[in-house]
Amino acid sequence: MNQHYKIMRYDLRSQYCILWFSPLNALTEEYVKTLYNPLLSSLKSYVTCYLVQMSLFETEDIQAEIKAAVESLAEELAGKKILLSGWCSGGVLALKGAEILENCGITIKQILMLDTFEPEYIMHVQKDKRLSLDGLLFPAYYIHSFLLQMDCQQPYFKSNQCLRDIHELRDEEVKDYVYDHLKYLGFSKEMVIRFLFRNIELNLNVDIESTGLLNNISLKKSRCGVMLIKAEREDRDTDDYLGWKNLLGEQISLRQSAYTHDTMLLEENVAGIVQVVEEILEG
């Protein structure tokens, strides 16, 4: 199998280790670095961090891909205090990664899911800020992913300010915003919007296809706990555990974030997550 995953390592001296898994729509390293950089900056001198990037768009066998990525780290992780975490669909990868490491004889201290919906449950709900292009509803952060895929070296696209600006967009502003920030590449507005539509459709398919990752996962026999940090959202009818309680039972605990799915990883908002990570690793 061709290797499509990428692993980025930060500060290999610590006995505390965190594996941060990318969302399943993460095509570029720059997107993953931008996403998790506020957490890495806060934890840089405290823990060894691994960023694991993979995408459903680049492989036909995501289960084999994550197995290869995680098993390649088993020897490095032996004997260390390990936390596996992921934002959005990256939390599903963290769950799968824990199963793989435990099968390698590695003890996991905790799994931390950052506003991760159970894949089947997500089909029945909508996340926080959603935008519409000609009736196609999608999470606002898809735009950020698209911009970085178009030009991962653009400083603005890699900034927290870009994420804030996208979160403030209204439906009627999306096309102009995207074209205004990409027209320097020389594409027509029609072509840019066509690229954007295609990217959004691929991303939406990720939510459906990630369901297969849960096949044959048996975490109830694991000794590690699972914590879910749930984002603030307007829809108060959303299940408290985002659909995970049936699968994980008493193994899962819950924390509430004061921020939305799109904003909980911004630099000014990560202090609560950092505190949780420190509690887990030092506990």
PDB file of N, CA, C and O in Angstrom, residues 129-158:
ATOM      1  N   LYS A 129     -22.005  26.723  13.224  1.00  0.00           N
ATOM      2  CA  LYS A 129     -22.122  27.681  12.122  1.00  0.00           C
ATOM      3  C   LYS A 129     -22.085  26.942  10.792  1.00  0.00           C
ATOM      4  O   LYS A 129     -21.097  26.329  10.430  1.00  0.00           O
ATOM      5  N   ARG A 130     -23.204  27.025  10.073  1.00  0.00           N
ATOM      6  CA  ARG A 130     -23.262  26.407   8.751  1.00  0.00           C
ATOM      7  C   ARG A 130     -23.615  27.477   7.731  1.00  0.00           C
ATOM      8  O   ARG A 130     -24.390  28.402   8.012  1.00  0.00           O
ATOM      9  N   LEU A 131     -23.023  27.359   6.573  1.00  0.00           N
ATOM     10  CA  LEU A 131     -23.273  28.296   5.488  1.00  0.00           C
ATOM     11  C   LEU A 131     -24.003  27.568   4.357  1.00  0.00           C
ATOM     12  O   LEU A 131     -24.067  26.347   4.337  1.00  0.00           O
ATOM     13  N   SER A 132     -24.518  28.337   3.441  1.00  0.00           N
ATOM     14  CA  SER A 132     -25.254  27.739   2.328  1.00  0.00           C
ATOM     15  C   SER A 132     -24.774  28.339   1.011  1.00  0.00           C
ATOM     16  O   SER A 132     -24.658  29.557   0.878  1.00  0.00           O
ATOM     17  N   LEU A 133     -24.445  27.458   0.077  1.00  0.00           N
ATOM     18  CA  LEU A 133     -24.161  27.862  -1.297  1.00  0.00           C
ATOM     19  C   LEU A 133     -25.203  27.200  -2.191  1.00  0.00           C
ATOM     20  O   LEU A 133     -25.201  25.984  -2.353  1.00  0.00           O
ATOM     21  N   ASP A 134     -26.097  28.006  -2.721  1.00  0.00           N
ATOM     22  CA  ASP A 134     -27.147  27.480  -3.601  1.00  0.00           C
ATOM     23  C   ASP A 134     -27.844  26.279  -2.981  1.00  0.00           C
ATOM     24  O   ASP A 134     -28.082  25.253  -3.634  1.00  0.00           O
ATOM     25  N   GLY A 135     -28.150  26.380  -1.691  1.00  0.00           N
ATOM     26  CA  GLY A 135     -28.889  25.332  -0.999  1.00  0.00           C
ATOM     27  C   GLY A 135     -28.032  24.235  -0.398  1.00  0.00           C
ATOM     28  O   GLY A 135     -28.557  23.372   0.301  1.00  0.00           O
ATOM     29  N   LEU A 136     -26.737  24.245  -0.650  1.00  0.00           N
ATOM     30  CA  LEU A 136     -25.835  23.227  -0.099  1.00  0.00           C
ATOM     31  C   LEU A 136     -25.323  23.695   1.256  1.00  0.00           C
ATOM     32  O   LEU A 136     -24.535  24.636   1.347  1.00  0.00           O
ATOM     33  N   LEU A 137     -25.785  23.048   2.326  1.00  0.00           N
ATOM     34  CA  LEU A 137     -25.362  23.424   3.669  1.00  0.00           C
ATOM     35  C   LEU A 137     -24.045  22.753   4.025  1.00  0.00           C
ATOM     36  O   LEU A 137     -23.841  21.576   3.751  1.00  0.00           O
ATOM     37  N   PHE A 138     -23.153  23.499   4.690  1.00  0.00           N
ATOM     38  CA  PHE A 138     -21.863  22.932   5.062  1.00  0.00           C
ATOM     39  C   PHE A 138     -21.284  23.711   6.237  1.00  0.00           C
ATOM     40  O   PHE A 138     -21.575  24.897   6.429  1.00  0.00           O
ATOM     41  N   PRO A 139     -20.436  23.070   7.070  1.00  0.00           N
ATOM     42  CA  PRO A 139     -19.787  23.767   8.175  1.00  0.00           C
ATOM     43  C   PRO A 139     -18.841  24.850   7.661  1.00  0.00           C
ATOM     44  O   PRO A 139     -18.146  24.664   6.651  1.00  0.00           O
ATOM     45  N   ALA A 140     -18.792  25.965   8.348  1.00  0.00           N
ATOM     46  CA  ALA A 140     -18.002  27.114   7.897  1.00  0.00           C
ATOM     47  C   ALA A 140     -16.521  26.794   7.769  1.00  0.00           C
ATOM     48  O   ALA A 140     -15.834  27.333   6.905  1.00  0.00           O
ATOM     49  N   TYR A 141     -16.012  25.886   8.616  1.00  0.00           N
ATOM     50  CA  TYR A 141     -14.567  25.637   8.587  1.00  0.00           C
ATOM     51  C   TYR A 141     -14.128  24.929   7.302  1.00  0.00           C
ATOM     52  O   TYR A 141     -12.935  24.870   7.005  1.00  0.00           O
ATOM     53  N   TYR A 142     -15.054  24.403   6.504  1.00  0.00           N
ATOM     54  CA  TYR A 142     -14.684  23.813   5.215  1.00  0.00           C
ATOM     55  C   TYR A 142     -14.008  24.861   4.311  1.00  0.00           C
ATOM     56  O   TYR A 142     -13.167  24.528   3.481  1.00  0.00           O
ATOM     57  N   ILE A 143     -14.425  26.115   4.453  1.00  0.00           N
ATOM     58  CA  ILE A 143     -13.824  27.168   3.634  1.00  0.00           C
ATOM     59  C   ILE A 143     -12.352  27.323   3.981  1.00  0.00           C
ATOM     60  O   ILE A 143     -11.495  27.487   3.098  1.00  0.00           O
ATOM     61  N   HIS A 144     -12.045  27.272   5.253  1.00  0.00           N
ATOM     62  CA  HIS A 144     -10.643  27.400   5.675  1.00  0.00           C
ATOM     63  C   HIS A 144      -9.810  26.273   5.096  1.00  0.00           C
ATOM     64  O   HIS A 144      -8.701  26.486   4.582  1.00  0.00           O
ATOM     65  N   SER A 145     -10.317  25.064   5.171  1.00  0.00           N
ATOM     66  CA  SER A 145      -9.614  23.920   4.596  1.00  0.00           C
ATOM     67  C   SER A 145      -9.382  24.129   3.103  1.00  0.00           C
ATOM     68  O   SER A 145      -8.293  23.855   2.575  1.00  0.00           O
ATOM     69  N   PHE A 146     -10.396  24.639   2.404  1.00  0.00           N
ATOM     70  CA  PHE A 146     -10.279  24.862   0.968  1.00  0.00           C
ATOM     71  C   PHE A 146      -9.209  25.904   0.649  1.00  0.00           C
ATOM     72  O   PHE A 146      -8.376  25.713  -0.258  1.00  0.00           O
ATOM     73  N   LEU A 147      -9.193  27.009   1.377  1.00  0.00           N
ATOM     74  CA  LEU A 147      -8.200  28.057   1.128  1.00  0.00           C
ATOM     75  C   LEU A 147      -6.778  27.533   1.303  1.00  0.00           C
ATOM     76  O   LEU A 147      -5.886  27.818   0.492  1.00  0.00           O
ATOM     77  N   LEU A 148      -6.557  26.757   2.345  1.00  0.00           N
ATOM     78  CA  LEU A 148      -5.228  26.214   2.585  1.00  0.00           C
ATOM     79  C   LEU A 148      -4.830  25.201   1.517  1.00  0.00           C
ATOM     80  O   LEU A 148      -3.651  25.082   1.163  1.00  0.00           O
ATOM     81  N   GLN A 149      -5.795  24.476   1.007  1.00  0.00           N
ATOM     82  CA  GLN A 149      -5.482  23.533  -0.071  1.00  0.00           C
ATOM     83  C   GLN A 149      -5.123  24.264  -1.359  1.00  0.00           C
ATOM     84  O   GLN A 149      -4.287  23.786  -2.135  1.00  0.00           O
ATOM     85  N   MET A 150      -5.710  25.434  -1.559  1.00  0.00           N
ATOM     86  CA  MET A 150      -5.398  26.210  -2.753  1.00  0.00           C
ATOM     87  C   MET A 150      -4.030  26.881  -2.655  1.00  0.00           C
ATOM     88  O   MET A 150      -3.311  27.001  -3.648  1.00  0.00           O
ATOM     89  N   ASP A 151      -3.658  27.329  -1.459  1.00  0.00           N
ATOM     90  CA  ASP A 151      -2.338  27.958  -1.266  1.00  0.00           C
ATOM     91  C   ASP A 151      -1.960  27.857   0.208  1.00  0.00           C
ATOM     92  O   ASP A 151      -2.284  28.719   1.010  1.00  0.00           O
ATOM     93  N   CYS A 152      -1.226  26.789   0.538  1.00  0.00           N
ATOM     94  CA  CYS A 152      -0.892  26.543   1.941  1.00  0.00           C
ATOM     95  C   CYS A 152       0.212  27.456   2.453  1.00  0.00           C
ATOM     96  O   CYS A 152       0.541  27.432   3.649  1.00  0.00           O
ATOM     97  N   GLN A 153       0.818  28.273   1.585  1.00  0.00           N
ATOM     98  CA  GLN A 153       1.886  29.179   2.006  1.00  0.00           C
ATOM     99  C   GLN A 153       1.395  30.604   2.274  1.00  0.00           C
ATOM    100  O   GLN A 153       2.171  31.448   2.727  1.00  0.00           O
ATOM    101  N   GLN A 154       0.134  30.865   1.998  1.00  0.00           N
ATOM    102  CA  GLN A 154      -0.425  32.198   2.202  1.00  0.00           C
ATOM    103  C   GLN A 154      -0.545  32.477   3.703  1.00  0.00           C
ATOM    104  O   GLN A 154      -1.280  31.798   4.421  1.00  0.00           O
ATOM    105  N   PRO A 155       0.184  33.485   4.225  1.00  0.00           N
ATOM    106  CA  PRO A 155       0.182  33.746   5.678  1.00  0.00           C
ATOM    107  C   PRO A 155      -1.212  33.962   6.251  1.00  0.00           C
ATOM    108  O   PRO A 155      -1.524  33.475   7.343  1.00  0.00           O
ATOM    109  N   TYR A 156      -2.066  34.689   5.537  1.00  0.00           N
ATOM    110  CA  TYR A 156      -3.404  34.959   6.050  1.00  0.00           C
ATOM    111  C   TYR A 156      -4.197  33.671   6.228  1.00  0.00           C
ATOM    112  O   TYR A 156      -4.902  33.491   7.229  1.00  0.00           O
ATOM    113  N   PHE A 157      -4.069  32.737   5.273  1.00  0.00           N
ATOM    114  CA  PHE A 157      -4.815  31.489   5.356  1.00  0.00           C
ATOM    115  C   PHE A 157      -4.378  30.670   6.573  1.00  0.00           C
ATOM    116  O   PHE A 157      -5.159  29.867   7.090  1.00  0.00           O
ATOM    117  N   LYS A 158      -3.143  30.838   7.013  1.00  0.00           N
ATOM    118  CA  LYS A 158      -2.614  30.078   8.138  1.00  0.00           C
ATOM    119  C   LYS A 158      -2.865  30.761   9.480  1.00  0.00           C
ATOM    120  O   LYS A 158      -2.421  30.276  10.513  1.00  0.00           O
TER     121      LYS A 158
END
